[in-house]
Amino acid sequence: LRILRLLRFAVRFGFGVDPATWEAARASAPGLQRLSAERVRAEWFNGLKTAQSPALLLNLWDEIGAIAMWLPELVSGERYAVSGAPAGTDAGRPLTARRSPLTVIDALPRDPVLITCYLSADPVATLTRLKCSNAEIERGRRIAEHRGNWPDAAAEVGVRKWLAQVGPAADDLVAIAHADGRDGGLEQAVDAVRRSGAALTLGDLAVTGRDLME
């Protein structure tokens, strides 16, 4: 557990990791398999929320082997590949990412569930392994189901249909599109539809089935 806390504090405070400490952590990394999923989730989520750069936290988890061990879906495919930032070479100086892997996650809200779902090729599998709540797993399912299906922000009818289709996942998807540089005015279009009061579900309608029967 102290290995994961080492990584969390390093990226939270911008600390360098002493080379001997880093080598000891790597040597003991196989012990990460004995941690409970709840402990791993707490360190991962708290790390994402407090890191100066979530991308750097991802780098260090990958370097130590925690990604392959606990979050294997995060390295499934080129989009999710992690480039390493060696940790033991900047002792006494703030850690900085030499490359900018997955810089989009630094632009996302500091929402650990959202970031994890964005990075994962299978959010449901990842959140289930971390023993997240049913609500969080369902959130991941909706993100996985609808991501990549972006409406034409210039077409109001299309945006309304999209909002009705994606339901509660809309805000997560808008945040991903914005951070990924694919917004194209989607955030403003969604706000406009919501301000218009347009009905997006049956429950939003002013007329009920009983009204029609009467």
XYZ file of N, CA, C and O in Angstrom, residues 3-81:
316
model
N 3.549 1.713 -1.496
C 4.021 1.983 -2.864
C 3.041 2.908 -3.571
O 3.439 3.902 -4.195
N 1.753 2.600 -3.488
C 0.756 3.440 -4.155
C 0.665 4.811 -3.496
O 0.422 5.816 -4.174
N 0.872 4.865 -2.192
C 0.864 6.165 -1.519
C 2.073 6.994 -1.923
O 1.992 8.219 -2.018
N 3.189 6.331 -2.142
C 4.371 7.028 -2.650
C 4.049 7.744 -3.959
O 4.369 8.927 -4.138
N 3.384 7.036 -4.863
C 3.046 7.622 -6.165
C 2.038 8.755 -5.995
O 2.144 9.801 -6.643
N 1.064 8.555 -5.109
C 0.028 9.584 -4.903
C 0.640 10.870 -4.363
O 0.320 11.966 -4.833
N 1.515 10.744 -3.366
C 2.099 11.951 -2.785
C 3.081 12.618 -3.752
O 3.203 13.848 -3.775
N 3.787 11.812 -4.551
C 4.738 12.391 -5.500
C 4.035 13.299 -6.494
O 4.489 14.420 -6.763
N 2.889 12.843 -7.043
C 2.206 13.657 -8.049
C 1.326 14.733 -7.420
O 0.992 15.717 -8.065
N 0.964 14.561 -6.159
C 0.178 15.601 -5.492
C 1.037 16.810 -5.174
O 0.627 17.953 -5.395
N 2.243 16.566 -4.660
C 3.094 17.670 -4.214
C 4.199 18.024 -5.200
O 4.959 18.967 -4.964
N 4.318 17.264 -6.291
C 5.373 17.532 -7.252
C 6.742 17.114 -6.750
O 7.750 17.704 -7.121
N 6.784 16.106 -5.882
C 8.055 15.643 -5.330
C 8.776 14.731 -6.306
O 8.153 14.014 -7.081
N 10.102 14.751 -6.244
C 10.887 13.739 -6.908
C 10.944 12.498 -6.025
O 10.754 12.582 -4.807
N 11.207 11.336 -6.613
C 11.330 10.099 -5.853
C 12.802 9.721 -5.780
O 13.480 9.629 -6.795
N 13.279 9.514 -4.555
C 14.671 9.117 -4.376
C 14.933 7.815 -5.137
O 14.122 6.886 -5.068
N 16.022 7.732 -5.882
C 16.282 6.535 -6.693
C 16.249 5.234 -5.897
O 15.701 4.232 -6.357
N 16.824 5.232 -4.691
C 16.836 4.006 -3.893
C 15.418 3.622 -3.469
O 15.057 2.436 -3.448
N 14.619 4.632 -3.149
C 13.228 4.373 -2.776
C 12.466 3.806 -3.963
O 11.656 2.880 -3.832
N 12.712 4.383 -5.150
C 12.027 3.906 -6.352
C 12.391 2.456 -6.659
O 11.519 1.642 -6.979
N 13.664 2.127 -6.545
C 14.088 0.755 -6.819
C 13.498 -0.214 -5.792
O 13.113 -1.339 -6.132
N 13.406 0.205 -4.538
C 12.794 -0.642 -3.514
C 11.314 -0.858 -3.820
O 10.788 -1.965 -3.641
N 10.658 0.191 -4.290
C 9.242 0.079 -4.634
C 9.048 -0.893 -5.794
O 8.142 -1.738 -5.775
N 9.889 -0.793 -6.792
C 9.771 -1.690 -7.942
C 10.039 -3.136 -7.533
O 9.381 -4.060 -8.012
N 11.001 -3.313 -6.635
C 11.321 -4.675 -6.201
C 10.163 -5.297 -5.418
O 9.959 -6.520 -5.462
N 9.409 -4.458 -4.721
C 8.310 -4.954 -3.891
C 6.968 -4.917 -4.614
O 5.946 -5.314 -4.040
N 6.941 -4.443 -5.856
C 5.684 -4.244 -6.588
C 4.839 -5.505 -6.727
O 3.610 -5.397 -6.750
N 5.420 -6.718 -6.827
C 4.557 -7.903 -6.908
C 3.583 -8.018 -5.735
O 2.529 -8.632 -5.861
N 3.919 -7.416 -4.601
C 3.032 -7.445 -3.449
C 1.740 -6.689 -3.651
O 0.787 -6.845 -2.869
N 1.675 -5.860 -4.689
C 0.439 -5.135 -4.976
C -0.722 -6.084 -5.253
O -1.884 -5.719 -5.084
N -0.410 -7.297 -5.684
C -1.458 -8.272 -5.961
C -2.220 -8.669 -4.706
O -3.351 -9.137 -4.789
N -1.600 -8.496 -3.543
C -2.235 -8.915 -2.294
C -3.137 -7.837 -1.699
O -3.796 -8.077 -0.692
N -3.158 -6.659 -2.304
C -4.019 -5.591 -1.798
C -5.481 -5.896 -2.100
O -5.804 -6.578 -3.069
N -6.355 -5.345 -1.280
C -7.780 -5.457 -1.571
C -8.151 -4.461 -2.656
O -7.501 -3.416 -2.816
N -9.200 -4.776 -3.396
C -9.657 -3.874 -4.461
C -10.061 -2.525 -3.883
O -9.846 -1.478 -4.510
N -10.635 -2.531 -2.683
C -11.059 -1.270 -2.071
C -9.873 -0.354 -1.790
O -9.960 0.861 -1.985
N -8.770 -0.931 -1.332
C -7.565 -0.128 -1.067
C -7.002 0.449 -2.364
O -6.600 1.607 -2.425
N -6.945 -0.395 -3.383
C -6.423 0.062 -4.674
C -7.302 1.173 -5.233
O -6.807 2.197 -5.718
N -8.616 0.967 -5.163
C -9.535 1.996 -5.662
C -9.343 3.310 -4.927
O -9.311 4.378 -5.540
N -9.198 3.258 -3.611
C -9.027 4.481 -2.830
C -7.770 5.228 -3.253
O -7.788 6.462 -3.411
N -6.671 4.508 -3.445
C -5.423 5.177 -3.837
C -5.518 5.729 -5.260
O -5.049 6.834 -5.536
N -6.116 4.960 -6.173
C -6.252 5.405 -7.562
C -7.153 6.623 -7.654
O -6.817 7.628 -8.269
N -8.315 6.551 -7.022
C -9.269 7.658 -7.080
C -8.723 8.896 -6.374
O -8.816 10.016 -6.895
N -8.157 8.729 -5.185
C -7.599 9.883 -4.471
C -6.415 10.477 -5.231
O -6.212 11.695 -5.239
N -5.650 9.598 -5.868
C -4.527 10.091 -6.667
C -4.990 10.944 -7.831
O -4.426 12.002 -8.110
N -6.030 10.488 -8.525
C -6.565 11.260 -9.656
C -7.137 12.598 -9.201
O -7.002 13.612 -9.892
N -7.775 12.606 -8.023
C -8.402 13.835 -7.543
C -7.380 14.868 -7.085
O -7.630 16.067 -7.191
N -6.242 14.432 -6.576
C -5.290 15.365 -5.967
C -4.031 15.597 -6.791
O -3.250 16.497 -6.468
N -3.827 14.825 -7.859
C -2.590 14.943 -8.643
C -2.503 16.280 -9.361
O -3.500 16.794 -9.866
N -1.313 16.846 -9.400
C -1.098 18.024 -10.240
C -1.322 17.660 -11.707
O -1.764 18.495 -12.488
N -1.009 16.432 -12.062
C -1.228 15.938 -13.421
C -1.672 14.480 -13.347
O -0.858 13.598 -13.032
N -2.951 14.190 -13.612
C -3.389 12.790 -13.651
C -2.597 11.953 -14.649
O -2.390 10.758 -14.430
N -2.154 12.574 -15.752
C -1.371 11.827 -16.738
C -0.064 11.335 -16.137
O 0.398 10.234 -16.454
N 0.531 12.123 -15.248
C 1.771 11.698 -14.614
C 1.513 10.564 -13.634
O 2.301 9.628 -13.530
N 0.383 10.623 -12.915
C 0.031 9.514 -12.038
C -0.114 8.230 -12.852
O 0.360 7.168 -12.444
N -0.743 8.343 -14.009
C -0.909 7.179 -14.884
C 0.447 6.634 -15.303
O 0.672 5.413 -15.320
N 1.363 7.524 -15.635
C 2.715 7.105 -15.998
C 3.368 6.296 -14.885
O 3.951 5.234 -15.116
N 3.290 6.810 -13.653
C 3.980 6.168 -12.548
C 3.336 4.828 -12.184
O 4.037 3.873 -11.860
N 2.016 4.769 -12.235
C 1.342 3.487 -11.998
C 1.774 2.465 -13.048
O 1.930 1.285 -12.748
N 1.943 2.921 -14.276
C 2.381 2.009 -15.326
C 3.814 1.561 -15.089
O 4.137 0.377 -15.228
N 4.684 2.501 -14.714
C 6.089 2.173 -14.480
C 6.248 1.152 -13.351
O 7.098 0.262 -13.429
N 5.421 1.265 -12.327
C 5.560 0.373 -11.184
C 4.890 -0.972 -11.429
O 5.116 -1.937 -10.693
N 4.042 -1.052 -12.466
C 3.370 -2.301 -12.797
C 1.945 -2.409 -12.290
O 1.288 -3.434 -12.481
N 1.441 -1.345 -11.631
C 0.098 -1.395 -11.053
C -0.995 -1.361 -12.121
O -2.080 -1.901 -11.924
N -0.719 -0.707 -13.256
C -1.723 -0.651 -14.325
C -1.969 -2.050 -14.885
O -3.107 -2.513 -14.982
N -0.907 -2.743 -15.241
C -1.059 -4.089 -15.802
C -1.696 -5.041 -14.802
O -2.436 -5.950 -15.181
N -1.442 -4.808 -13.518
C -1.923 -5.716 -12.488
C -3.383 -5.479 -12.131
O -4.157 -6.424 -11.952
N -3.769 -4.208 -12.026
C -5.097 -3.875 -11.518
C -6.010 -3.206 -12.547
O -7.232 -3.249 -12.409
N -5.438 -2.548 -13.544
C -6.245 -1.795 -14.510
C -5.839 -2.157 -15.932
O -5.507 -1.278 -16.734
N -5.856 -3.430 -16.283
C -5.315 -3.841 -17.589
C -6.058 -3.254 -18.773
O -5.465 -3.101 -19.847
N -7.325 -2.909 -18.616
C -8.082 -2.330 -19.734
C -7.546 -0.968 -20.139
O -7.807 -0.485 -21.234
N -6.773 -0.324 -19.253
C -6.243 0.999 -19.567
C -5.127 0.940 -20.594
O -4.748 1.964 -21.138
N -4.603 -0.215 -20.876
C -3.534 -0.331 -21.868
C -3.966 -1.237 -23.014
O -3.145 -1.831 -23.676
N -5.260 -1.306 -23.256
C -5.777 -2.117 -24.356
C -5.966 -1.256 -25.597
O -6.952 -0.550 -25.723
N -5.004 -1.254 -26.477
C -5.129 -0.487 -27.712
C -4.267 0.765 -27.686
O -3.858 1.257 -26.636
N -3.973 1.280 -28.885
C -3.039 2.397 -28.995
C -3.530 3.643 -28.277
O -2.746 4.389 -27.721
N -4.828 3.883 -28.284
C -5.334 5.109 -27.681
C -5.059 5.144 -26.187
O -4.889 6.196 -25.594
N -4.989 3.981 -25.561
C -4.841 3.926 -24.128
C -3.411 3.613 -23.698
O -3.139 3.452 -22.526
N -2.500 3.514 -24.664
C -1.129 3.161 -24.313
C -0.496 4.248 -23.463
O -0.759 5.428 -23.627
